[in-house]
PDB file of C-alpha atoms and ligand atoms in Angstrom:
ATOM      1  CA  MET A   1      86.565-188.188  46.544  1.00  0.00           C
ATOM      2  CA  HIS A   2      84.513-190.604  49.183  1.00  0.00           C
ATOM      3  CA  SER A   3      86.555-192.585  51.491  1.00  0.00           C
ATOM      4  CA  GLU A   4      84.007-195.201  52.902  1.00  0.00           C
ATOM      5  CA  THR A   5      85.299-198.672  51.430  1.00  0.00           C
ATOM      6  CA  SER A   6      83.002-201.653  52.926  1.00  0.00           C
ATOM      7  CA  LYS A   7      81.004-203.122  50.355  1.00  0.00           C
ATOM      8  CA  VAL A   8      76.941-202.372  49.613  1.00  0.00           C
ATOM      9  CA  THR A   9      74.756-205.602  49.694  1.00  0.00           C
ATOM     10  CA  THR A  10      72.094-206.301  49.019  1.00  0.00           C
ATOM     11  CA  ARG A  11      71.698-206.208  52.584  1.00  0.00           C
ATOM     12  CA  THR A  12      72.862-202.524  53.590  1.00  0.00           C
ATOM     13  CA  LEU A  13      70.144-201.258  51.175  1.00  0.00           C
ATOM     14  CA  LEU A  14      67.357-203.330  53.074  1.00  0.00           C
ATOM     15  CA  LYS A  15      69.326-201.684  56.594  1.00  0.00           C
ATOM     16  CA  MET A  16      69.073-198.033  54.213  1.00  0.00           C
ATOM     17  CA  LYS A  17      65.281-198.230  54.272  1.00  0.00           C
ATOM     18  CA  ALA A  18      64.834-199.470  57.570  1.00  0.00           C
ATOM     19  CA  GLU A  19      66.846-196.294  58.881  1.00  0.00           C
ATOM     20  CA  GLY A  20      65.506-193.610  56.206  1.00  0.00           C
ATOM     21  CA  LYS A  21      68.592-193.334  54.554  1.00  0.00           C
ATOM     22  CA  LYS A  22      68.102-192.372  50.768  1.00  0.00           C
ATOM     23  CA  ILE A  23      69.954-194.569  48.181  1.00  0.00           C
ATOM     24  CA  ALA A  24      72.079-192.840  45.180  1.00  0.00           C
ATOM     25  CA  MET A  25      72.254-194.953  42.644  1.00  0.00           C
ATOM     26  CA  LEU A  26      73.292-194.104  39.073  1.00  0.00           C
ATOM     27  CA  THR A  27      73.789-196.479  35.306  1.00  0.00           C
ATOM     28  CA  ALA A  28      77.485-196.930  34.464  1.00  0.00           C
ATOM     29  CA  TYR A  29      78.709-199.207  31.508  1.00  0.00           C
ATOM     30  CA  ASP A  30      82.159-198.808  31.295  1.00  0.00           C
ATOM     31  CA  TYR A  31      85.596-199.028  33.675  1.00  0.00           C
ATOM     32  CA  SER A  32      86.783-195.272  33.661  1.00  0.00           C
ATOM     33  CA  MET A  33      83.005-193.975  34.540  1.00  0.00           C
ATOM     34  CA  ALA A  34      82.387-196.820  36.960  1.00  0.00           C
ATOM     35  CA  GLY A  35      85.423-196.231  39.410  1.00  0.00           C
ATOM     36  CA  LEU A  36      85.066-192.498  39.514  1.00  0.00           C
ATOM     37  CA  LEU A  37      80.737-193.261  40.498  1.00  0.00           C
ATOM     38  CA  ASP A  38      82.676-195.741  43.191  1.00  0.00           C
ATOM     39  CA  GLN A  39      85.052-192.935  44.340  1.00  0.00           C
ATOM     40  CA  SER A  40      82.340-190.568  44.612  1.00  0.00           C
ATOM     41  CA  GLY A  41      79.924-192.268  47.161  1.00  0.00           C
ATOM     42  CA  VAL A  42      77.353-194.079  44.721  1.00  0.00           C
ATOM     43  CA  ASP A  43      75.483-196.482  46.907  1.00  0.00           C
ATOM     44  CA  ALA A  44      75.048-198.946  43.761  1.00  0.00           C
ATOM     45  CA  ILE A  45      75.583-199.125  40.422  1.00  0.00           C
ATOM     46  CA  LEU A  46      73.197-200.144  37.806  1.00  0.00           C
ATOM     47  CA  VAL A  47      74.684-201.549  34.220  1.00  0.00           C
ATOM     48  CA  GLY A  48      71.606-200.755  32.593  1.00  0.00           C
ATOM     49  CA  ASP A  49      70.289-201.866  29.206  1.00  0.00           C
ATOM     50  CA  SER A  50      70.082-198.281  28.570  1.00  0.00           C
ATOM     51  CA  ALA A  51      73.475-199.078  27.225  1.00  0.00           C
ATOM     52  CA  ALA A  52      71.777-199.960  24.030  1.00  0.00           C
ATOM     53  CA  ASN A  53      70.794-196.314  23.336  1.00  0.00           C
ATOM     54  CA  VAL A  54      73.567-194.030  25.351  1.00  0.00           C
ATOM     55  CA  MET A  55      76.046-196.071  24.404  1.00  0.00           C
ATOM     56  CA  ALA A  56      75.373-197.921  21.047  1.00  0.00           C
ATOM     57  CA  GLY A  57      73.035-195.307  19.411  1.00  0.00           C
ATOM     58  CA  TYR A  58      69.871-197.408  19.734  1.00  0.00           C
ATOM     59  CA  PRO A  59      66.231-195.908  19.367  1.00  0.00           C
ATOM     60  CA  THR A  60      65.201-198.361  22.064  1.00  0.00           C
ATOM     61  CA  THR A  61      66.641-200.822  24.661  1.00  0.00           C
ATOM     62  CA  LEU A  62      65.350-204.472  23.367  1.00  0.00           C
ATOM     63  CA  PRO A  63      68.698-204.791  20.828  1.00  0.00           C
ATOM     64  CA  ILE A  64      71.182-205.217  23.350  1.00  0.00           C
ATOM     65  CA  THR A  65      72.522-208.929  23.620  1.00  0.00           C
ATOM     66  CA  LEU A  66      72.831-210.730  26.937  1.00  0.00           C
ATOM     67  CA  ASP A  67      77.613-211.412  25.357  1.00  0.00           C
ATOM     68  CA  GLN A  68      77.306-206.758  25.130  1.00  0.00           C
ATOM     69  CA  MET A  69      75.577-206.333  28.894  1.00  0.00           C
ATOM     70  CA  ILE A  70      77.772-209.463  30.390  1.00  0.00           C
ATOM     71  CA  TYR A  71      80.931-206.682  28.439  1.00  0.00           C
ATOM     72  CA  HIS A  72      80.199-204.075  30.000  1.00  0.00           C
ATOM     73  CA  GLY A  73      78.665-205.356  33.764  1.00  0.00           C
ATOM     74  CA  ALA A  74      82.437-206.961  33.546  1.00  0.00           C
ATOM     75  CA  SER A  75      84.460-204.082  32.776  1.00  0.00           C
ATOM     76  CA  VAL A  76      81.619-201.890  35.576  1.00  0.00           C
ATOM     77  CA  VAL A  77      82.755-204.536  38.352  1.00  0.00           C
ATOM     78  CA  ARG A  78      86.012-204.443  37.500  1.00  0.00           C
ATOM     79  CA  ALA A  79      85.769-201.005  38.429  1.00  0.00           C
ATOM     80  CA  VAL A  80      84.312-201.160  41.650  1.00  0.00           C
ATOM     81  CA  LYS A  81      85.177-201.459  45.089  1.00  0.00           C
ATOM     82  CA  ARG A  82      82.193-200.663  47.220  1.00  0.00           C
ATOM     83  CA  ALA A  83      79.112-199.785  45.307  1.00  0.00           C
ATOM     84  CA  LEU A  84      76.612-202.421  44.508  1.00  0.00           C
ATOM     85  CA  VAL A  85      76.608-203.758  41.259  1.00  0.00           C
ATOM     86  CA  VAL A  86      73.483-204.491  39.680  1.00  0.00           C
ATOM     87  CA  VAL A  87      73.531-205.933  35.837  1.00  0.00           C
ATOM     88  CA  ASP A  88      70.013-205.629  33.753  1.00  0.00           C
ATOM     89  CA  MET A  89      68.700-208.510  32.268  1.00  0.00           C
ATOM     90  CA  PRO A  90      67.949-207.919  28.669  1.00  0.00           C
ATOM     91  CA  PHE A  91      65.265-208.028  26.515  1.00  0.00           C
ATOM     92  CA  GLY A  92      65.149-212.106  25.344  1.00  0.00           C
ATOM     93  CA  SER A  93      66.978-213.466  27.793  1.00  0.00           C
ATOM     94  CA  TYR A  94      64.003-214.303  30.556  1.00  0.00           C
ATOM     95  CA  GLN A  95      60.808-213.231  29.230  1.00  0.00           C
ATOM     96  CA  GLY A  96      58.418-216.768  29.457  1.00  0.00           C
ATOM     97  CA  ASP A  97      60.973-219.257  30.138  1.00  0.00           C
ATOM     98  CA  PRO A  98      62.000-219.778  33.794  1.00  0.00           C
ATOM     99  CA  LEU A  99      65.360-222.401  32.485  1.00  0.00           C
ATOM    100  CA  GLU A 100      65.862-219.562  30.042  1.00  0.00           C
ATOM    101  CA  ALA A 101      66.251-216.960  32.555  1.00  0.00           C
ATOM    102  CA  LEU A 102      67.976-219.139  34.816  1.00  0.00           C
ATOM    103  CA  ARG A 103      70.475-219.638  32.347  1.00  0.00           C
ATOM    104  CA  SER A 104      71.345-215.989  31.143  1.00  0.00           C
ATOM    105  CA  ALA A 105      71.669-214.724  35.049  1.00  0.00           C
ATOM    106  CA  VAL A 106      74.050-217.087  35.653  1.00  0.00           C
ATOM    107  CA  ARG A 107      75.752-216.510  33.006  1.00  0.00           C
ATOM    108  CA  ILE A 108      75.352-212.707  33.722  1.00  0.00           C
ATOM    109  CA  MET A 109      76.628-213.806  37.438  1.00  0.00           C
ATOM    110  CA  LYS A 110      79.713-215.763  36.805  1.00  0.00           C
ATOM    111  CA  GLU A 111      81.144-214.031  33.842  1.00  0.00           C
ATOM    112  CA  THR A 112      80.685-210.180  35.197  1.00  0.00           C
ATOM    113  CA  GLY A 113      80.936-210.854  39.480  1.00  0.00           C
ATOM    114  CA  ALA A 114      78.297-208.498  39.525  1.00  0.00           C
ATOM    115  CA  ASP A 115      76.065-208.422  42.648  1.00  0.00           C
ATOM    116  CA  ALA A 116      72.572-208.780  40.969  1.00  0.00           C
ATOM    117  CA  VAL A 117      70.495-208.757  38.463  1.00  0.00           C
ATOM    118  CA  LYS A 118      67.374-206.570  37.235  1.00  0.00           C
ATOM    119  CA  LEU A 119      64.132-207.221  35.323  1.00  0.00           C
ATOM    120  CA  GLU A 120      61.585-205.534  34.238  1.00  0.00           C
ATOM    121  CA  GLY A 121      57.745-206.683  34.646  1.00  0.00           C
ATOM    122  CA  GLY A 122      55.467-207.959  37.309  1.00  0.00           C
ATOM    123  CA  GLN A 123      53.135-210.767  37.862  1.00  0.00           C
ATOM    124  CA  GLU A 124      53.995-211.788  34.101  1.00  0.00           C
ATOM    125  CA  ALA A 125      58.073-212.004  35.101  1.00  0.00           C
ATOM    126  CA  SER A 126      57.294-214.054  38.509  1.00  0.00           C
ATOM    127  CA  GLU A 127      57.817-217.197  37.590  1.00  0.00           C
ATOM    128  CA  SER A 128      61.451-216.225  35.770  1.00  0.00           C
ATOM    129  CA  ILE A 129      62.180-214.361  39.143  1.00  0.00           C
ATOM    130  CA  ARG A 130      61.514-217.128  41.382  1.00  0.00           C
ATOM    131  CA  LYS A 131      64.091-219.453  39.009  1.00  0.00           C
ATOM    132  CA  ILE A 132      66.277-216.833  39.493  1.00  0.00           C
ATOM    133  CA  LEU A 133      66.166-216.313  42.906  1.00  0.00           C
ATOM    134  CA  SER A 134      66.047-220.228  43.465  1.00  0.00           C
ATOM    135  CA  ALA A 135      69.594-220.592  42.733  1.00  0.00           C
ATOM    136  CA  GLY A 136      70.599-218.005  45.405  1.00  0.00           C
ATOM    137  CA  ILE A 137      71.138-214.899  42.943  1.00  0.00           C
ATOM    138  CA  PRO A 138      69.203-211.499  44.093  1.00  0.00           C
ATOM    139  CA  VAL A 139      67.290-209.788  41.820  1.00  0.00           C
ATOM    140  CA  MET A 140      65.764-206.466  41.948  1.00  0.00           C
ATOM    141  CA  GLY A 141      62.398-205.811  39.544  1.00  0.00           C
ATOM    142  CA  HIS A 142      61.507-203.196  37.681  1.00  0.00           C
ATOM    143  CA  LEU A 143      57.818-201.601  37.068  1.00  0.00           C
ATOM    144  CA  GLY A 144      56.056-198.671  35.336  1.00  0.00           C
ATOM    145  CA  LEU A 145      57.641-197.677  32.548  1.00  0.00           C
ATOM    146  CA  THR A 146      59.296-200.725  31.340  1.00  0.00           C
ATOM    147  CA  PRO A 147      61.331-200.060  27.954  1.00  0.00           C
ATOM    148  CA  GLN A 148      61.772-203.237  27.136  1.00  0.00           C
ATOM    149  CA  SER A 149      58.055-203.432  26.423  1.00  0.00           C
ATOM    150  CA  ILE A 150      57.996-200.369  24.439  1.00  0.00           C
ATOM    151  CA  ASN A 151      56.272-201.794  21.372  1.00  0.00           C
ATOM    152  CA  GLN A 152      53.460-202.361  23.503  1.00  0.00           C
ATOM    153  CA  PHE A 153      52.821-199.452  25.072  1.00  0.00           C
ATOM    154  CA  GLY A 154      53.765-197.250  21.424  1.00  0.00           C
ATOM    155  CA  THR A 155      55.039-194.250  23.927  1.00  0.00           C
ATOM    156  CA  TYR A 156      57.359-193.318  27.015  1.00  0.00           C
ATOM    157  CA  ALA A 157      54.466-191.339  29.076  1.00  0.00           C
ATOM    158  CA  VAL A 158      54.055-191.498  32.316  1.00  0.00           C
ATOM    159  CA  ARG A 159      52.806-195.195  33.550  1.00  0.00           C
ATOM    160  CA  ALA A 160      50.270-195.882  36.018  1.00  0.00           C
ATOM    161  CA  THR A 161      47.915-192.919  35.902  1.00  0.00           C
ATOM    162  CA  SER A 162      44.475-195.074  35.722  1.00  0.00           C
ATOM    163  CA  ASP A 163      43.291-196.552  38.707  1.00  0.00           C
ATOM    164  CA  GLU A 164      43.500-200.132  37.024  1.00  0.00           C
ATOM    165  CA  GLU A 165      46.904-199.718  36.114  1.00  0.00           C
ATOM    166  CA  SER A 166      47.906-198.207  39.805  1.00  0.00           C
ATOM    167  CA  GLU A 167      46.484-200.933  41.705  1.00  0.00           C
ATOM    168  CA  LYS A 168      48.207-203.412  39.187  1.00  0.00           C
ATOM    169  CA  LEU A 169      51.385-202.249  39.731  1.00  0.00           C
ATOM    170  CA  LEU A 170      50.846-202.152  43.806  1.00  0.00           C
ATOM    171  CA  ARG A 171      50.067-205.631  43.498  1.00  0.00           C
ATOM    172  CA  ASP A 172      52.681-206.829  41.274  1.00  0.00           C
ATOM    173  CA  ALA A 173      54.808-203.910  43.657  1.00  0.00           C
ATOM    174  CA  LYS A 174      54.156-206.662  46.769  1.00  0.00           C
ATOM    175  CA  LEU A 175      53.921-209.904  44.944  1.00  0.00           C
ATOM    176  CA  LEU A 176      58.019-209.206  43.744  1.00  0.00           C
ATOM    177  CA  ASP A 177      58.550-208.325  47.718  1.00  0.00           C
ATOM    178  CA  GLU A 178      56.733-211.619  48.505  1.00  0.00           C
ATOM    179  CA  ILE A 179      58.557-213.941  46.104  1.00  0.00           C
ATOM    180  CA  GLY A 180      61.963-212.155  47.760  1.00  0.00           C
ATOM    181  CA  CYS A 181      63.379-209.900  45.366  1.00  0.00           C
ATOM    182  CA  PHE A 182      65.567-207.300  47.463  1.00  0.00           C
ATOM    183  CA  GLY A 183      64.574-204.177  45.839  1.00  0.00           C
ATOM    184  CA  LEU A 184      62.643-202.677  42.949  1.00  0.00           C
ATOM    185  CA  VAL A 185      62.706-199.353  40.113  1.00  0.00           C
ATOM    186  CA  LEU A 186      60.154-197.137  39.521  1.00  0.00           C
ATOM    187  CA  GLU A 187      60.031-195.581  36.432  1.00  0.00           C
ATOM    188  CA  LYS A 188      57.856-192.508  35.300  1.00  0.00           C
ATOM    189  CA  ILE A 189      54.737-193.227  37.892  1.00  0.00           C
ATOM    190  CA  PRO A 190      53.039-190.574  39.885  1.00  0.00           C
ATOM    191  CA  ALA A 191      54.921-189.422  42.409  1.00  0.00           C
ATOM    192  CA  VAL A 192      51.934-190.057  45.099  1.00  0.00           C
ATOM    193  CA  LEU A 193      51.524-194.107  43.902  1.00  0.00           C
ATOM    194  CA  ALA A 194      55.222-194.702  44.396  1.00  0.00           C
ATOM    195  CA  GLY A 195      55.520-193.413  47.838  1.00  0.00           C
ATOM    196  CA  LYS A 196      52.356-195.977  48.181  1.00  0.00           C
ATOM    197  CA  VAL A 197      54.273-198.696  46.989  1.00  0.00           C
ATOM    198  CA  SER A 198      57.446-197.800  49.052  1.00  0.00           C
ATOM    199  CA  ARG A 199      55.308-198.006  52.226  1.00  0.00           C
ATOM    200  CA  SER A 200      53.234-200.810  50.963  1.00  0.00           C
ATOM    201  CA  VAL A 201      56.594-203.161  50.387  1.00  0.00           C
ATOM    202  CA  SER A 202      59.454-203.808  52.795  1.00  0.00           C
ATOM    203  CA  VAL A 203      62.679-203.397  50.391  1.00  0.00           C
ATOM    204  CA  PRO A 204      63.896-200.166  48.932  1.00  0.00           C
ATOM    205  CA  VAL A 205      62.361-198.560  45.821  1.00  0.00           C
ATOM    206  CA  ILE A 206      64.313-196.965  43.779  1.00  0.00           C
ATOM    207  CA  GLY A 207      62.896-194.006  41.723  1.00  0.00           C
ATOM    208  CA  ILE A 208      63.171-192.162  38.337  1.00  0.00           C
ATOM    209  CA  GLY A 209      60.940-190.146  37.848  1.00  0.00           C
ATOM    210  CA  ALA A 210      58.944-191.458  40.649  1.00  0.00           C
ATOM    211  CA  GLY A 211      59.126-188.330  42.947  1.00  0.00           C
ATOM    212  CA  GLY A 212      60.915-187.831  45.891  1.00  0.00           C
ATOM    213  CA  GLU A 213      58.740-190.437  48.594  1.00  0.00           C
ATOM    214  CA  VAL A 214      60.617-193.491  47.355  1.00  0.00           C
ATOM    215  CA  ASP A 215      63.964-195.346  49.530  1.00  0.00           C
ATOM    216  CA  GLY A 216      66.651-193.575  46.552  1.00  0.00           C
ATOM    217  CA  GLN A 217      66.120-192.293  43.096  1.00  0.00           C
ATOM    218  CA  VAL A 218      68.828-193.991  39.721  1.00  0.00           C
ATOM    219  CA  LEU A 219      69.026-190.956  36.386  1.00  0.00           C
ATOM    220  CA  VAL A 220      71.755-192.263  33.561  1.00  0.00           C
ATOM    221  CA  LEU A 221      74.435-190.927  33.893  1.00  0.00           C
ATOM    222  CA  GLN A 222      75.185-189.683  30.160  1.00  0.00           C
ATOM    223  CA  ASP A 223      71.954-187.935  30.903  1.00  0.00           C
ATOM    224  CA  MET A 224      72.374-186.393  34.443  1.00  0.00           C
ATOM    225  CA  LEU A 225      76.350-185.588  32.710  1.00  0.00           C
ATOM    226  CA  GLY A 226      74.774-183.266  30.376  1.00  0.00           C
ATOM    227  CA  ILE A 227      76.291-185.633  27.864  1.00  0.00           C
ATOM    228  CA  THR A 228      73.185-187.409  25.834  1.00  0.00           C
ATOM    229  CA  ARG A 229      71.437-184.105  23.771  1.00  0.00           C
ATOM    230  CA  GLY A 230      67.867-183.620  22.981  1.00  0.00           C
ATOM    231  CA  PHE A 231      66.663-185.358  25.991  1.00  0.00           C
ATOM    232  CA  SER A 232      64.993-183.556  29.011  1.00  0.00           C
ATOM    233  CA  PRO A 233      62.262-184.691  30.948  1.00  0.00           C
ATOM    234  CA  ARG A 234      60.639-183.148  33.437  1.00  0.00           C
ATOM    235  CA  PHE A 235      62.665-185.749  36.276  1.00  0.00           C
ATOM    236  CA  LEU A 236      66.086-185.067  34.654  1.00  0.00           C
ATOM    237  CA  ARG A 237      68.058-182.601  37.059  1.00  0.00           C
ATOM    238  CA  ARG A 238      71.814-181.758  34.685  1.00  0.00           C
ATOM    239  CA  TYR A 239      74.225-181.775  36.752  1.00  0.00           C
ATOM    240  CA  HIS A 240      76.848-180.575  34.104  1.00  0.00           C
ATOM    241  CA  ASP A 241      76.803-179.125  30.944  1.00  0.00           C
ATOM    242  CA  LEU A 242      79.748-182.053  29.892  1.00  0.00           C
ATOM    243  CA  GLY A 243      78.606-182.182  26.538  1.00  0.00           C
ATOM    244  CA  THR A 244      79.292-178.445  25.874  1.00  0.00           C
ATOM    245  CA  GLU A 245      82.656-178.535  27.608  1.00  0.00           C
ATOM    246  CA  ILE A 246      83.959-181.750  25.859  1.00  0.00           C
ATOM    247  CA  GLY A 247      82.745-179.866  22.202  1.00  0.00           C
ATOM    248  CA  GLN A 248      85.011-177.091  23.496  1.00  0.00           C
ATOM    249  CA  ALA A 249      88.048-179.354  24.295  1.00  0.00           C
ATOM    250  CA  VAL A 250      88.141-181.303  21.157  1.00  0.00           C
ATOM    251  CA  SER A 251      87.456-178.224  18.926  1.00  0.00           C
ATOM    252  CA  ARG A 252      90.673-176.810  20.847  1.00  0.00           C
ATOM    253  CA  TYR A 253      92.330-180.110  20.571  1.00  0.00           C
ATOM    254  CA  VAL A 254      91.262-179.826  16.040  1.00  0.00           C
ATOM    255  CA  GLU A 255      92.996-175.783  16.310  1.00  0.00           C
ATOM    256  CA  ASP A 256      96.045-176.818  18.067  1.00  0.00           C
ATOM    257  CA  VAL A 257      96.744-179.879  15.723  1.00  0.00           C
ATOM    258  CA  LYS A 258      96.001-177.952  12.660  1.00  0.00           C
ATOM    259  CA  SER A 259      97.980-174.818  13.297  1.00  0.00           C
ATOM    260  CA  SER A 260     100.704-176.733  14.456  1.00  0.00           C
ATOM    261  CA  ASP A 261     100.369-175.947  17.889  1.00  0.00           C
ATOM    262  CA  PHE A 262     100.156-179.306  19.323  1.00  0.00           C
ATOM    263  CA  PRO A 263     102.275-180.995  20.420  1.00  0.00           C
ATOM    264  CA  ASN A 264     104.966-178.522  21.162  1.00  0.00           C
ATOM    265  CA  THR A 265     108.720-179.434  22.301  1.00  0.00           C
ATOM    266  CA  LYS A 266     108.134-180.019  25.557  1.00  0.00           C
ATOM    267  CA  GLU A 267     105.468-182.709  23.844  1.00  0.00           C
ATOM    268  CA  GLN A 268     108.182-184.796  22.423  1.00  0.00           C
ATOM    269  CA  TYR A 269     110.954-187.142  22.840  1.00  0.00           C
TER     270      TYR A 269
HETATM  271  O1  LIG B 301      68.412-199.369  31.857  1.00  0.00           O
HETATM  272  C1  LIG B 301      68.415-198.776  32.605  1.00  0.00           C
HETATM  273  O2  LIG B 301      69.072-197.269  32.741  1.00  0.00           O
HETATM  274  C2  LIG B 301      67.256-198.244  33.565  1.00  0.00           C
HETATM  275  C3  LIG B 301      67.127-197.350  34.634  1.00  0.00           C
HETATM  276  C4  LIG B 301      66.596-196.457  33.877  1.00  0.00           C
HETATM  277  C5  LIG B 301      66.594-197.698  35.878  1.00  0.00           C
HETATM  278  O3  LIG B 301      66.576-199.365  33.368  1.00  0.00           O
END
């Protein structure tokens, strides 16, 4: 368990980049897991809209609502003492209308107590980002594979493999840096491009499937613990096979109940 308790802020992450210290981020969506992550030394926790997939079983991140993200965000914040908590803005809560984006971000900050919000998109999202920043709300950008646009992409394959797309991504990253985002997530893009982005912007770049030349890494907790099944992209390192262990524990419990082994005399009043 990690003993350091001083709160991680957006400034801490900037300092870590300046000092060449890598940033460890993971997703969490609930109180119990968030507490374990916080006590184990993660620098930042992302309440990702991947909750739509891993918590609710939807095939995409599109259906999750602002109210649901607020529920997950508030649950995580209640458990966390040290890590920076970033809450994803869900699909439909910020695109196209900066005022609507501001209202959504304000709700997230007020009702969850999180430290920052994250949203997807570069130049297209920049007006919304500026508006949110104008209210003093820290914003993290998200470029590369942006799952809320899956219906436009049509695939979860690696992004920015063409010159045109990689040039746009670099331009977008510089724009988000200039307008005041405190950090960027780069998802599923070539490692060389991600390294170039990281060296071209002043803010920390956190990668997922973006190689090792960036300032930190993020993974979906249930993926790295081996709870999600049938998902094994190249970038995913599984640190545990918790899915199998949970299955074995539950099978033993079922067996014990059916054989009347549980509860025994010491386990009753
Ligand atoms: O929602 C999420 O979990 C994310 C990460 C994949 C970066 O945005």
